[in-house]
XYZ file of N, CA and C in Angstrom:
462
model
N 1.138 -1.286 -0.308
C 0.286 0.217 -0.054
C 1.051 0.830 -0.079
N 1.852 0.988 0.914
C 2.643 2.520 0.982
C 3.433 2.609 -0.364
N 4.342 1.562 -0.938
C 4.196 1.076 -2.073
C 3.744 2.070 -3.436
N 3.037 1.805 -3.472
C 1.697 1.875 -4.267
C 1.859 3.499 -4.166
N 1.232 3.974 -3.193
C 0.989 5.316 -2.682
C 2.739 6.006 -3.497
N 3.852 5.836 -3.212
C 4.607 6.215 -3.276
C 5.387 6.572 -4.780
N 4.614 5.351 -5.344
C 4.576 5.790 -6.467
C 3.384 6.356 -8.023
N 2.660 6.557 -6.801
C 1.647 7.299 -7.356
C 2.044 9.113 -7.960
N 0.852 9.693 -8.591
C 1.122 10.848 -8.703
C 0.656 11.969 -7.485
N 0.393 11.234 -6.648
C 0.060 12.313 -5.517
C 0.981 12.135 -4.676
N 2.601 11.371 -4.852
C 3.547 11.418 -4.319
C 4.351 12.431 -4.762
N 4.435 12.800 -5.345
C 5.126 13.135 -6.410
C 6.266 14.204 -5.688
N 5.314 15.290 -5.588
C 5.823 16.548 -4.293
C 6.226 16.143 -3.154
N 6.263 15.065 -3.173
C 6.543 14.590 -1.018
C 5.533 13.827 -0.591
N 5.283 13.314 0.773
C 4.595 12.944 1.488
C 4.358 13.671 2.649
N 3.458 13.237 3.173
C 3.729 13.223 4.560
C 3.103 11.645 5.349
N 3.872 11.233 6.513
C 3.087 10.003 7.231
C 2.879 10.176 8.200
N 1.470 9.730 8.221
C 1.460 9.893 9.927
C 0.898 8.930 10.700
N 1.992 8.547 11.147
C 2.146 6.836 12.624
C 2.416 5.825 11.964
N 3.575 5.978 10.879
C 3.674 5.012 9.599
C 5.741 5.588 9.724
N 6.053 5.585 10.091
C 6.223 3.474 10.425
C 6.765 3.517 11.837
N 6.033 2.569 11.968
C 5.716 2.265 13.528
C 7.262 1.172 14.750
N 7.263 0.734 13.468
C 8.912 -0.354 14.057
C 9.908 -0.080 13.367
N 11.150 -0.309 14.105
C 12.153 0.102 13.138
C 12.184 -0.553 11.951
N 11.813 -2.232 12.037
C 11.840 -2.879 10.889
C 11.261 -2.621 9.564
N 10.250 -1.480 9.804
C 9.293 -0.761 8.970
C 9.972 0.547 8.618
N 10.676 1.116 9.603
C 11.776 2.918 9.170
C 12.846 2.026 8.314
N 13.553 1.076 8.096
C 14.658 0.483 7.369
C 13.901 -0.128 6.000
N 12.826 -0.429 5.845
C 12.416 -1.192 4.625
C 12.166 0.159 4.220
N 11.147 1.138 4.551
C 10.973 2.365 4.001
C 12.101 3.711 3.492
N 12.705 2.985 4.295
C 14.393 3.284 3.481
C 14.815 3.049 2.185
N 15.109 1.905 2.253
C 14.973 0.965 1.756
C 14.243 1.505 0.489
N 12.978 1.213 -0.121
C 11.596 1.528 -0.705
C 12.595 3.043 -1.801
N 13.063 3.983 -0.466
C 12.406 5.361 -1.156
C 14.044 5.485 -1.596
N 14.979 4.906 -1.150
C 16.436 5.055 -1.769
C 16.004 4.401 -3.464
N 15.391 3.204 -3.494
C 15.203 2.482 -4.698
C 14.619 3.212 -5.946
N 14.274 4.760 -5.135
C 13.712 5.924 -5.987
C 13.914 7.069 -6.109
N 15.334 7.163 -5.734
C 15.863 8.429 -5.725
C 15.221 9.459 -4.438
N 14.991 9.026 -3.539
C 13.992 9.688 -2.396
C 14.952 9.551 -1.324
N 14.152 10.089 0.008
C 14.989 9.777 1.353
C 13.547 10.524 2.278
N 13.376 9.902 3.260
C 12.765 10.822 4.570
C 13.675 12.209 4.938
N 13.256 13.172 4.549
C 13.831 14.701 5.103
C 13.493 15.024 6.261
N 12.010 14.629 7.095
C 12.084 15.026 8.560
C 10.988 14.133 9.452
N 11.404 14.021 10.560
C 10.204 13.604 11.499
C 10.113 13.957 12.774
N 8.435 14.155 12.605
C 8.606 14.888 13.927
C 7.663 13.810 14.711
N 8.419 14.132 16.494
C 7.907 13.462 17.380
C 6.946 14.065 18.785
N 5.912 14.009 18.375
C 5.368 14.665 19.122
C 4.850 14.313 20.331
N 5.383 15.027 21.857
C 5.758 14.194 23.074
C 4.272 14.900 23.829
N 3.607 13.937 24.663
C 3.226 15.383 25.567
C 3.341 14.517 27.400
N 3.735 15.073 28.546
C 4.028 13.982 29.428
C 2.415 13.155 29.729
N 3.329 11.604 30.472
C 2.540 10.426 30.361
C 1.285 10.855 31.597
N 1.278 11.142 32.676
C 0.548 11.993 33.393
C -0.956 12.433 32.395
N -0.054 12.718 31.536
C -1.432 13.901 31.014
C -2.143 13.533 29.540
N -1.598 12.041 29.366
C -1.428 11.209 28.409
C -2.885 10.642 28.830
N -2.534 10.054 29.986
C -3.226 9.342 30.822
C -4.861 10.114 31.163
N -4.887 11.031 32.029
C -5.736 11.807 31.738
C -6.636 11.952 29.980
N -6.051 12.133 29.130
C -7.387 12.351 28.226
C -7.619 11.296 27.795
N -7.006 9.969 27.688
C -7.695 9.279 27.492
C -8.415 8.899 29.071
N -8.335 8.918 29.278
C -9.645 8.585 30.806
C -10.556 9.719 30.416
N -10.649 11.029 30.380
C -12.003 11.773 29.601
C -12.378 11.923 28.006
N -11.711 11.060 27.234
C -12.095 10.503 25.734
C -12.998 9.885 25.585
N -14.034 10.600 25.255
C -15.473 9.579 24.840
C -15.637 9.879 23.108
N -16.338 8.964 22.533
C -15.935 8.876 21.260
C -17.621 8.440 20.988
N -18.470 8.961 20.008
C -19.873 9.265 19.416
C -19.857 7.450 19.259
N -20.987 7.149 19.130
C -21.492 5.567 19.460
C -22.125 5.134 17.850
N -22.111 5.965 17.455
C -23.115 5.557 15.802
C -21.385 5.623 14.933
N -21.177 4.084 14.387
C -20.582 3.651 13.600
C -19.938 4.323 12.477
N -21.586 5.101 11.918
C -20.476 6.369 10.656
C -20.388 7.738 11.115
N -20.203 7.641 12.576
C -20.223 9.137 12.609
C -18.960 8.965 13.756
N -17.989 8.805 14.656
C -17.584 8.551 15.178
C -16.897 9.365 15.687
N -17.188 10.871 16.102
C -16.507 11.763 16.329
C -15.993 11.393 17.671
N -14.615 11.981 18.218
C -14.542 12.003 19.561
C -14.231 13.397 20.566
N -14.807 13.182 21.286
C -14.597 14.447 22.588
C -13.916 14.061 23.478
N -13.337 15.285 24.495
C -12.722 15.115 25.533
C -13.874 15.597 26.770
N -14.140 15.111 27.601
C -14.907 16.266 28.215
C -14.681 17.131 28.983
N -13.208 17.545 29.159
C -12.928 18.680 29.835
C -12.246 19.182 28.481
N -11.301 19.010 27.554
C -10.814 19.780 27.022
C -12.028 20.112 25.632
N -12.893 19.315 24.889
C -13.757 19.407 24.321
C -14.571 18.863 24.167
N -15.596 18.973 25.434
C -16.777 18.630 25.219
C -18.273 19.202 24.481
N -18.835 17.840 24.383
C -19.442 18.118 23.254
C -20.750 19.335 24.062
N -21.994 19.834 23.229
C -22.490 20.910 23.772
C -23.552 20.270 25.190
N -24.202 19.260 24.534
C -24.832 18.262 25.478
C -24.032 17.413 26.259
N -23.789 17.115 27.482
C -23.545 16.445 28.071
C -23.419 14.919 27.718
N -22.306 14.039 27.174
C -23.537 12.644 26.659
C -23.543 12.747 25.383
N -23.809 13.292 24.683
C -24.297 13.584 23.434
C -23.765 13.795 22.134
N -23.590 13.663 20.911
C -22.573 14.328 20.010
C -23.356 15.153 19.080
N -22.311 16.545 19.022
C -23.199 17.695 18.762
C -23.178 17.215 16.975
N -22.644 16.371 16.686
C -22.668 15.835 14.891
C -23.486 15.466 14.647
N -24.478 14.126 15.606
C -25.480 13.491 14.655
C -26.274 12.977 16.034
N -26.268 13.937 16.680
C -26.908 13.288 17.908
C -27.386 12.106 19.160
N -26.303 11.350 18.509
C -25.873 9.730 19.076
C -25.184 9.803 20.074
N -25.429 8.755 20.997
C -24.969 9.040 22.615
C -23.497 8.643 22.140
N -22.382 9.227 23.421
C -21.217 9.325 23.469
C -20.834 7.957 24.225
N -19.733 7.494 24.087
C -19.613 6.249 25.136
C -18.178 6.084 25.448
N -17.694 5.911 26.505
C -16.025 5.175 26.503
C -15.322 4.329 26.332
N -15.016 4.204 25.667
C -13.922 3.013 25.347
C -14.005 1.826 26.152
N -13.903 0.807 26.015
C -13.547 -0.173 27.081
C -11.940 -0.127 27.706
N -11.421 0.218 26.348
C -9.503 0.152 26.728
C -9.414 1.657 27.226
N -9.939 2.257 27.387
C -9.943 4.089 28.264
C -10.660 3.896 29.212
N -11.132 2.715 29.361
C -11.352 2.922 31.309
C -10.622 2.790 32.228
N -9.302 2.275 32.289
C -8.619 1.996 33.894
C -6.958 2.745 33.280
N -6.841 3.324 34.130
C -5.459 3.587 33.866
C -4.278 2.398 34.028
N -4.591 1.652 34.356
C -3.960 0.770 34.581
C -3.407 0.323 32.805
N -5.090 0.069 32.207
C -4.277 -0.177 31.089
C -3.622 0.466 29.604
N -4.189 1.812 30.237
C -3.806 2.597 29.542
C -2.193 2.777 29.485
N -1.535 2.963 30.748
C -0.641 2.577 30.842
C 0.504 0.774 30.252
N -0.405 0.043 30.280
C 0.246 -0.901 29.875
C 0.766 -0.639 27.927
N -0.593 -0.177 27.443
C -0.184 0.447 26.057
C 0.401 1.054 25.748
N 0.549 2.481 26.488
C 1.838 3.668 26.727
C 2.802 2.761 26.672
N 3.244 1.988 27.459
C 4.510 0.797 27.516
C 5.160 0.175 26.246
N 4.142 -0.459 25.583
C 4.122 -1.465 24.217
C 4.135 -0.329 23.326
N 4.039 1.280 23.541
C 4.365 2.285 22.239
C 4.899 2.463 22.700
N 5.729 2.882 23.726
C 7.083 3.198 24.275
C 8.365 2.464 23.924
N 8.125 1.236 23.993
C 8.998 0.058 24.193
C 9.010 -0.018 21.976
N 8.746 -0.152 21.396
C 8.287 0.528 19.903
C 8.549 1.241 18.854
N 8.447 2.794 19.743
C 8.676 3.576 19.454
C 10.224 4.476 19.674
N 10.783 4.114 21.058
C 11.619 4.058 21.092
C 13.380 4.433 20.244
N 13.885 2.157 19.863
C 14.071 2.834 18.849
C 14.386 3.346 17.468
N 12.768 3.916 16.985
C 12.749 4.907 15.812
C 13.004 6.022 16.275
N 12.628 6.587 17.314
C 13.334 8.059 17.678
C 14.832 7.564 17.723
N 16.014 6.887 18.498
C 16.763 7.138 17.931
C 17.068 6.735 16.789
N 15.827 6.184 16.062
C 17.215 5.925 14.309
C 16.659 7.336 13.695
N 15.829 7.899 14.064
C 15.458 9.160 13.175
C 16.837 10.284 14.045
N 17.009 10.210 15.165
C 17.976 10.820 15.716
C 19.564 10.708 15.343
N 19.842 9.838 14.841
C 21.554 9.446 14.543
C 21.089 10.207 13.216
N 19.900 9.543 12.260
C 20.322 10.521 11.157
C 20.006 11.990 10.504
N 20.311 12.131 11.751
C 19.493 13.635 12.477
C 18.431 14.682 10.963
N 17.679 14.025 11.051
C 16.475 14.062 10.993
C 15.110 14.734 11.559
N 15.210 14.152 13.403
C 14.404 13.857 13.701
C 14.210 15.860 14.789
N 12.675 15.849 14.693
C 12.373 16.833 15.666
C 11.314 16.816 16.843
N 11.625 16.668 17.627
C 10.749 16.583 18.837
C 10.207 17.998 19.353
N 8.556 18.039 19.274
C 7.728 18.447 19.961
C 7.150 18.503 20.989
N 6.677 19.148 21.975
C 5.688 18.778 22.878
C 4.572 19.588 22.890
N 3.416 18.773 22.838
C 2.048 19.151 22.844
C 1.162 18.922 24.474
N 1.287 20.003 24.613
C 0.926 19.703 26.479
C 0.134 21.251 26.874
N -1.020 20.395 27.817
C -1.747 21.664 28.131
C -0.729 22.801 29.364
N -0.257 21.750 29.963
C 0.560 22.169 30.844
C 1.814 23.392 30.322
N 2.270 23.366 28.916
C 3.124 24.183 28.362
C 1.748 25.751 27.374
N 0.834 25.093 27.717
C -0.318 25.628 26.295
C -0.146 25.356 25.329
N 0.359 24.410 24.912
C 0.807 24.128 23.911
C 0.072 23.121 23.092
N -0.569 23.106 21.594
C -1.663 21.899 21.740
C -1.062 21.998 20.062
N -1.894 20.403 19.735
C -1.345 20.172 17.961
C -1.595 21.054 17.066
N -2.629 22.678 16.880
C -2.368 23.184 16.325
C -1.550 23.915 15.858
N -0.739 24.561 17.365
C 0.075 25.395 17.670
C 1.417 24.634 16.350
N 1.890 23.690 17.619
C 2.497 22.620 16.922
C 3.101 22.279 14.940
N 1.643 22.030 14.462
C 1.638 22.430 13.447
C 1.833 23.394 12.598
N 1.429 24.654 12.561
C 1.308 25.735 12.619
C 3.245 25.747 12.070
N 3.455 26.066 13.496
C 5.005 26.476 13.729
C 5.832 25.467 12.991
N 5.321 24.578 12.541
C 6.567 23.680 12.067
C 6.217 23.782 10.428
N 5.172 24.151 10.099
C 4.864 24.275 8.559
C 5.129 25.661 8.142
N 5.334 26.663 9.056
C 6.113 28.212 9.154
C 7.264 27.546 8.593
N 7.673 27.055 9.526
C 9.653 26.380 9.358
C 10.047 25.869 8.413
N 9.132 25.460 7.941
C 9.261 24.450 6.613
C 8.871 25.249 4.939
N 8.440 26.629 5.113
C 8.566 27.319 3.921
C 10.171 28.038 3.247
């Protein structure tokens, strides 16, 4: 799928990959594929958030129960207009089962960190890693980080 996209006209001026690669093996394979096409990864953006904030955000996350909608809310940061009701379609908001306990969330975060740490080191060694903190603690959210990165790329 990635190879097909890289070979399509949509990718002729470059692409942004979100959430890929997820493992060191995938990163190395991507580099190999790009090298065969005379291309390379120019920049990797690593977004970080303090662990306690991630846990709090996940514990307060709600999703629309309508599978055709699936709008996501955070009851503290981005609440719906009417508690428990989706603004877009009027369906009930629910908490995912895997979002209900901090223990389960911690386990997911450990798995993520174990898989991601080698990637961070890999791209850091290549000199193409940019790490940005996204946090309410510093009043810097994803939109501001994205705007700064786009500005820097121009």
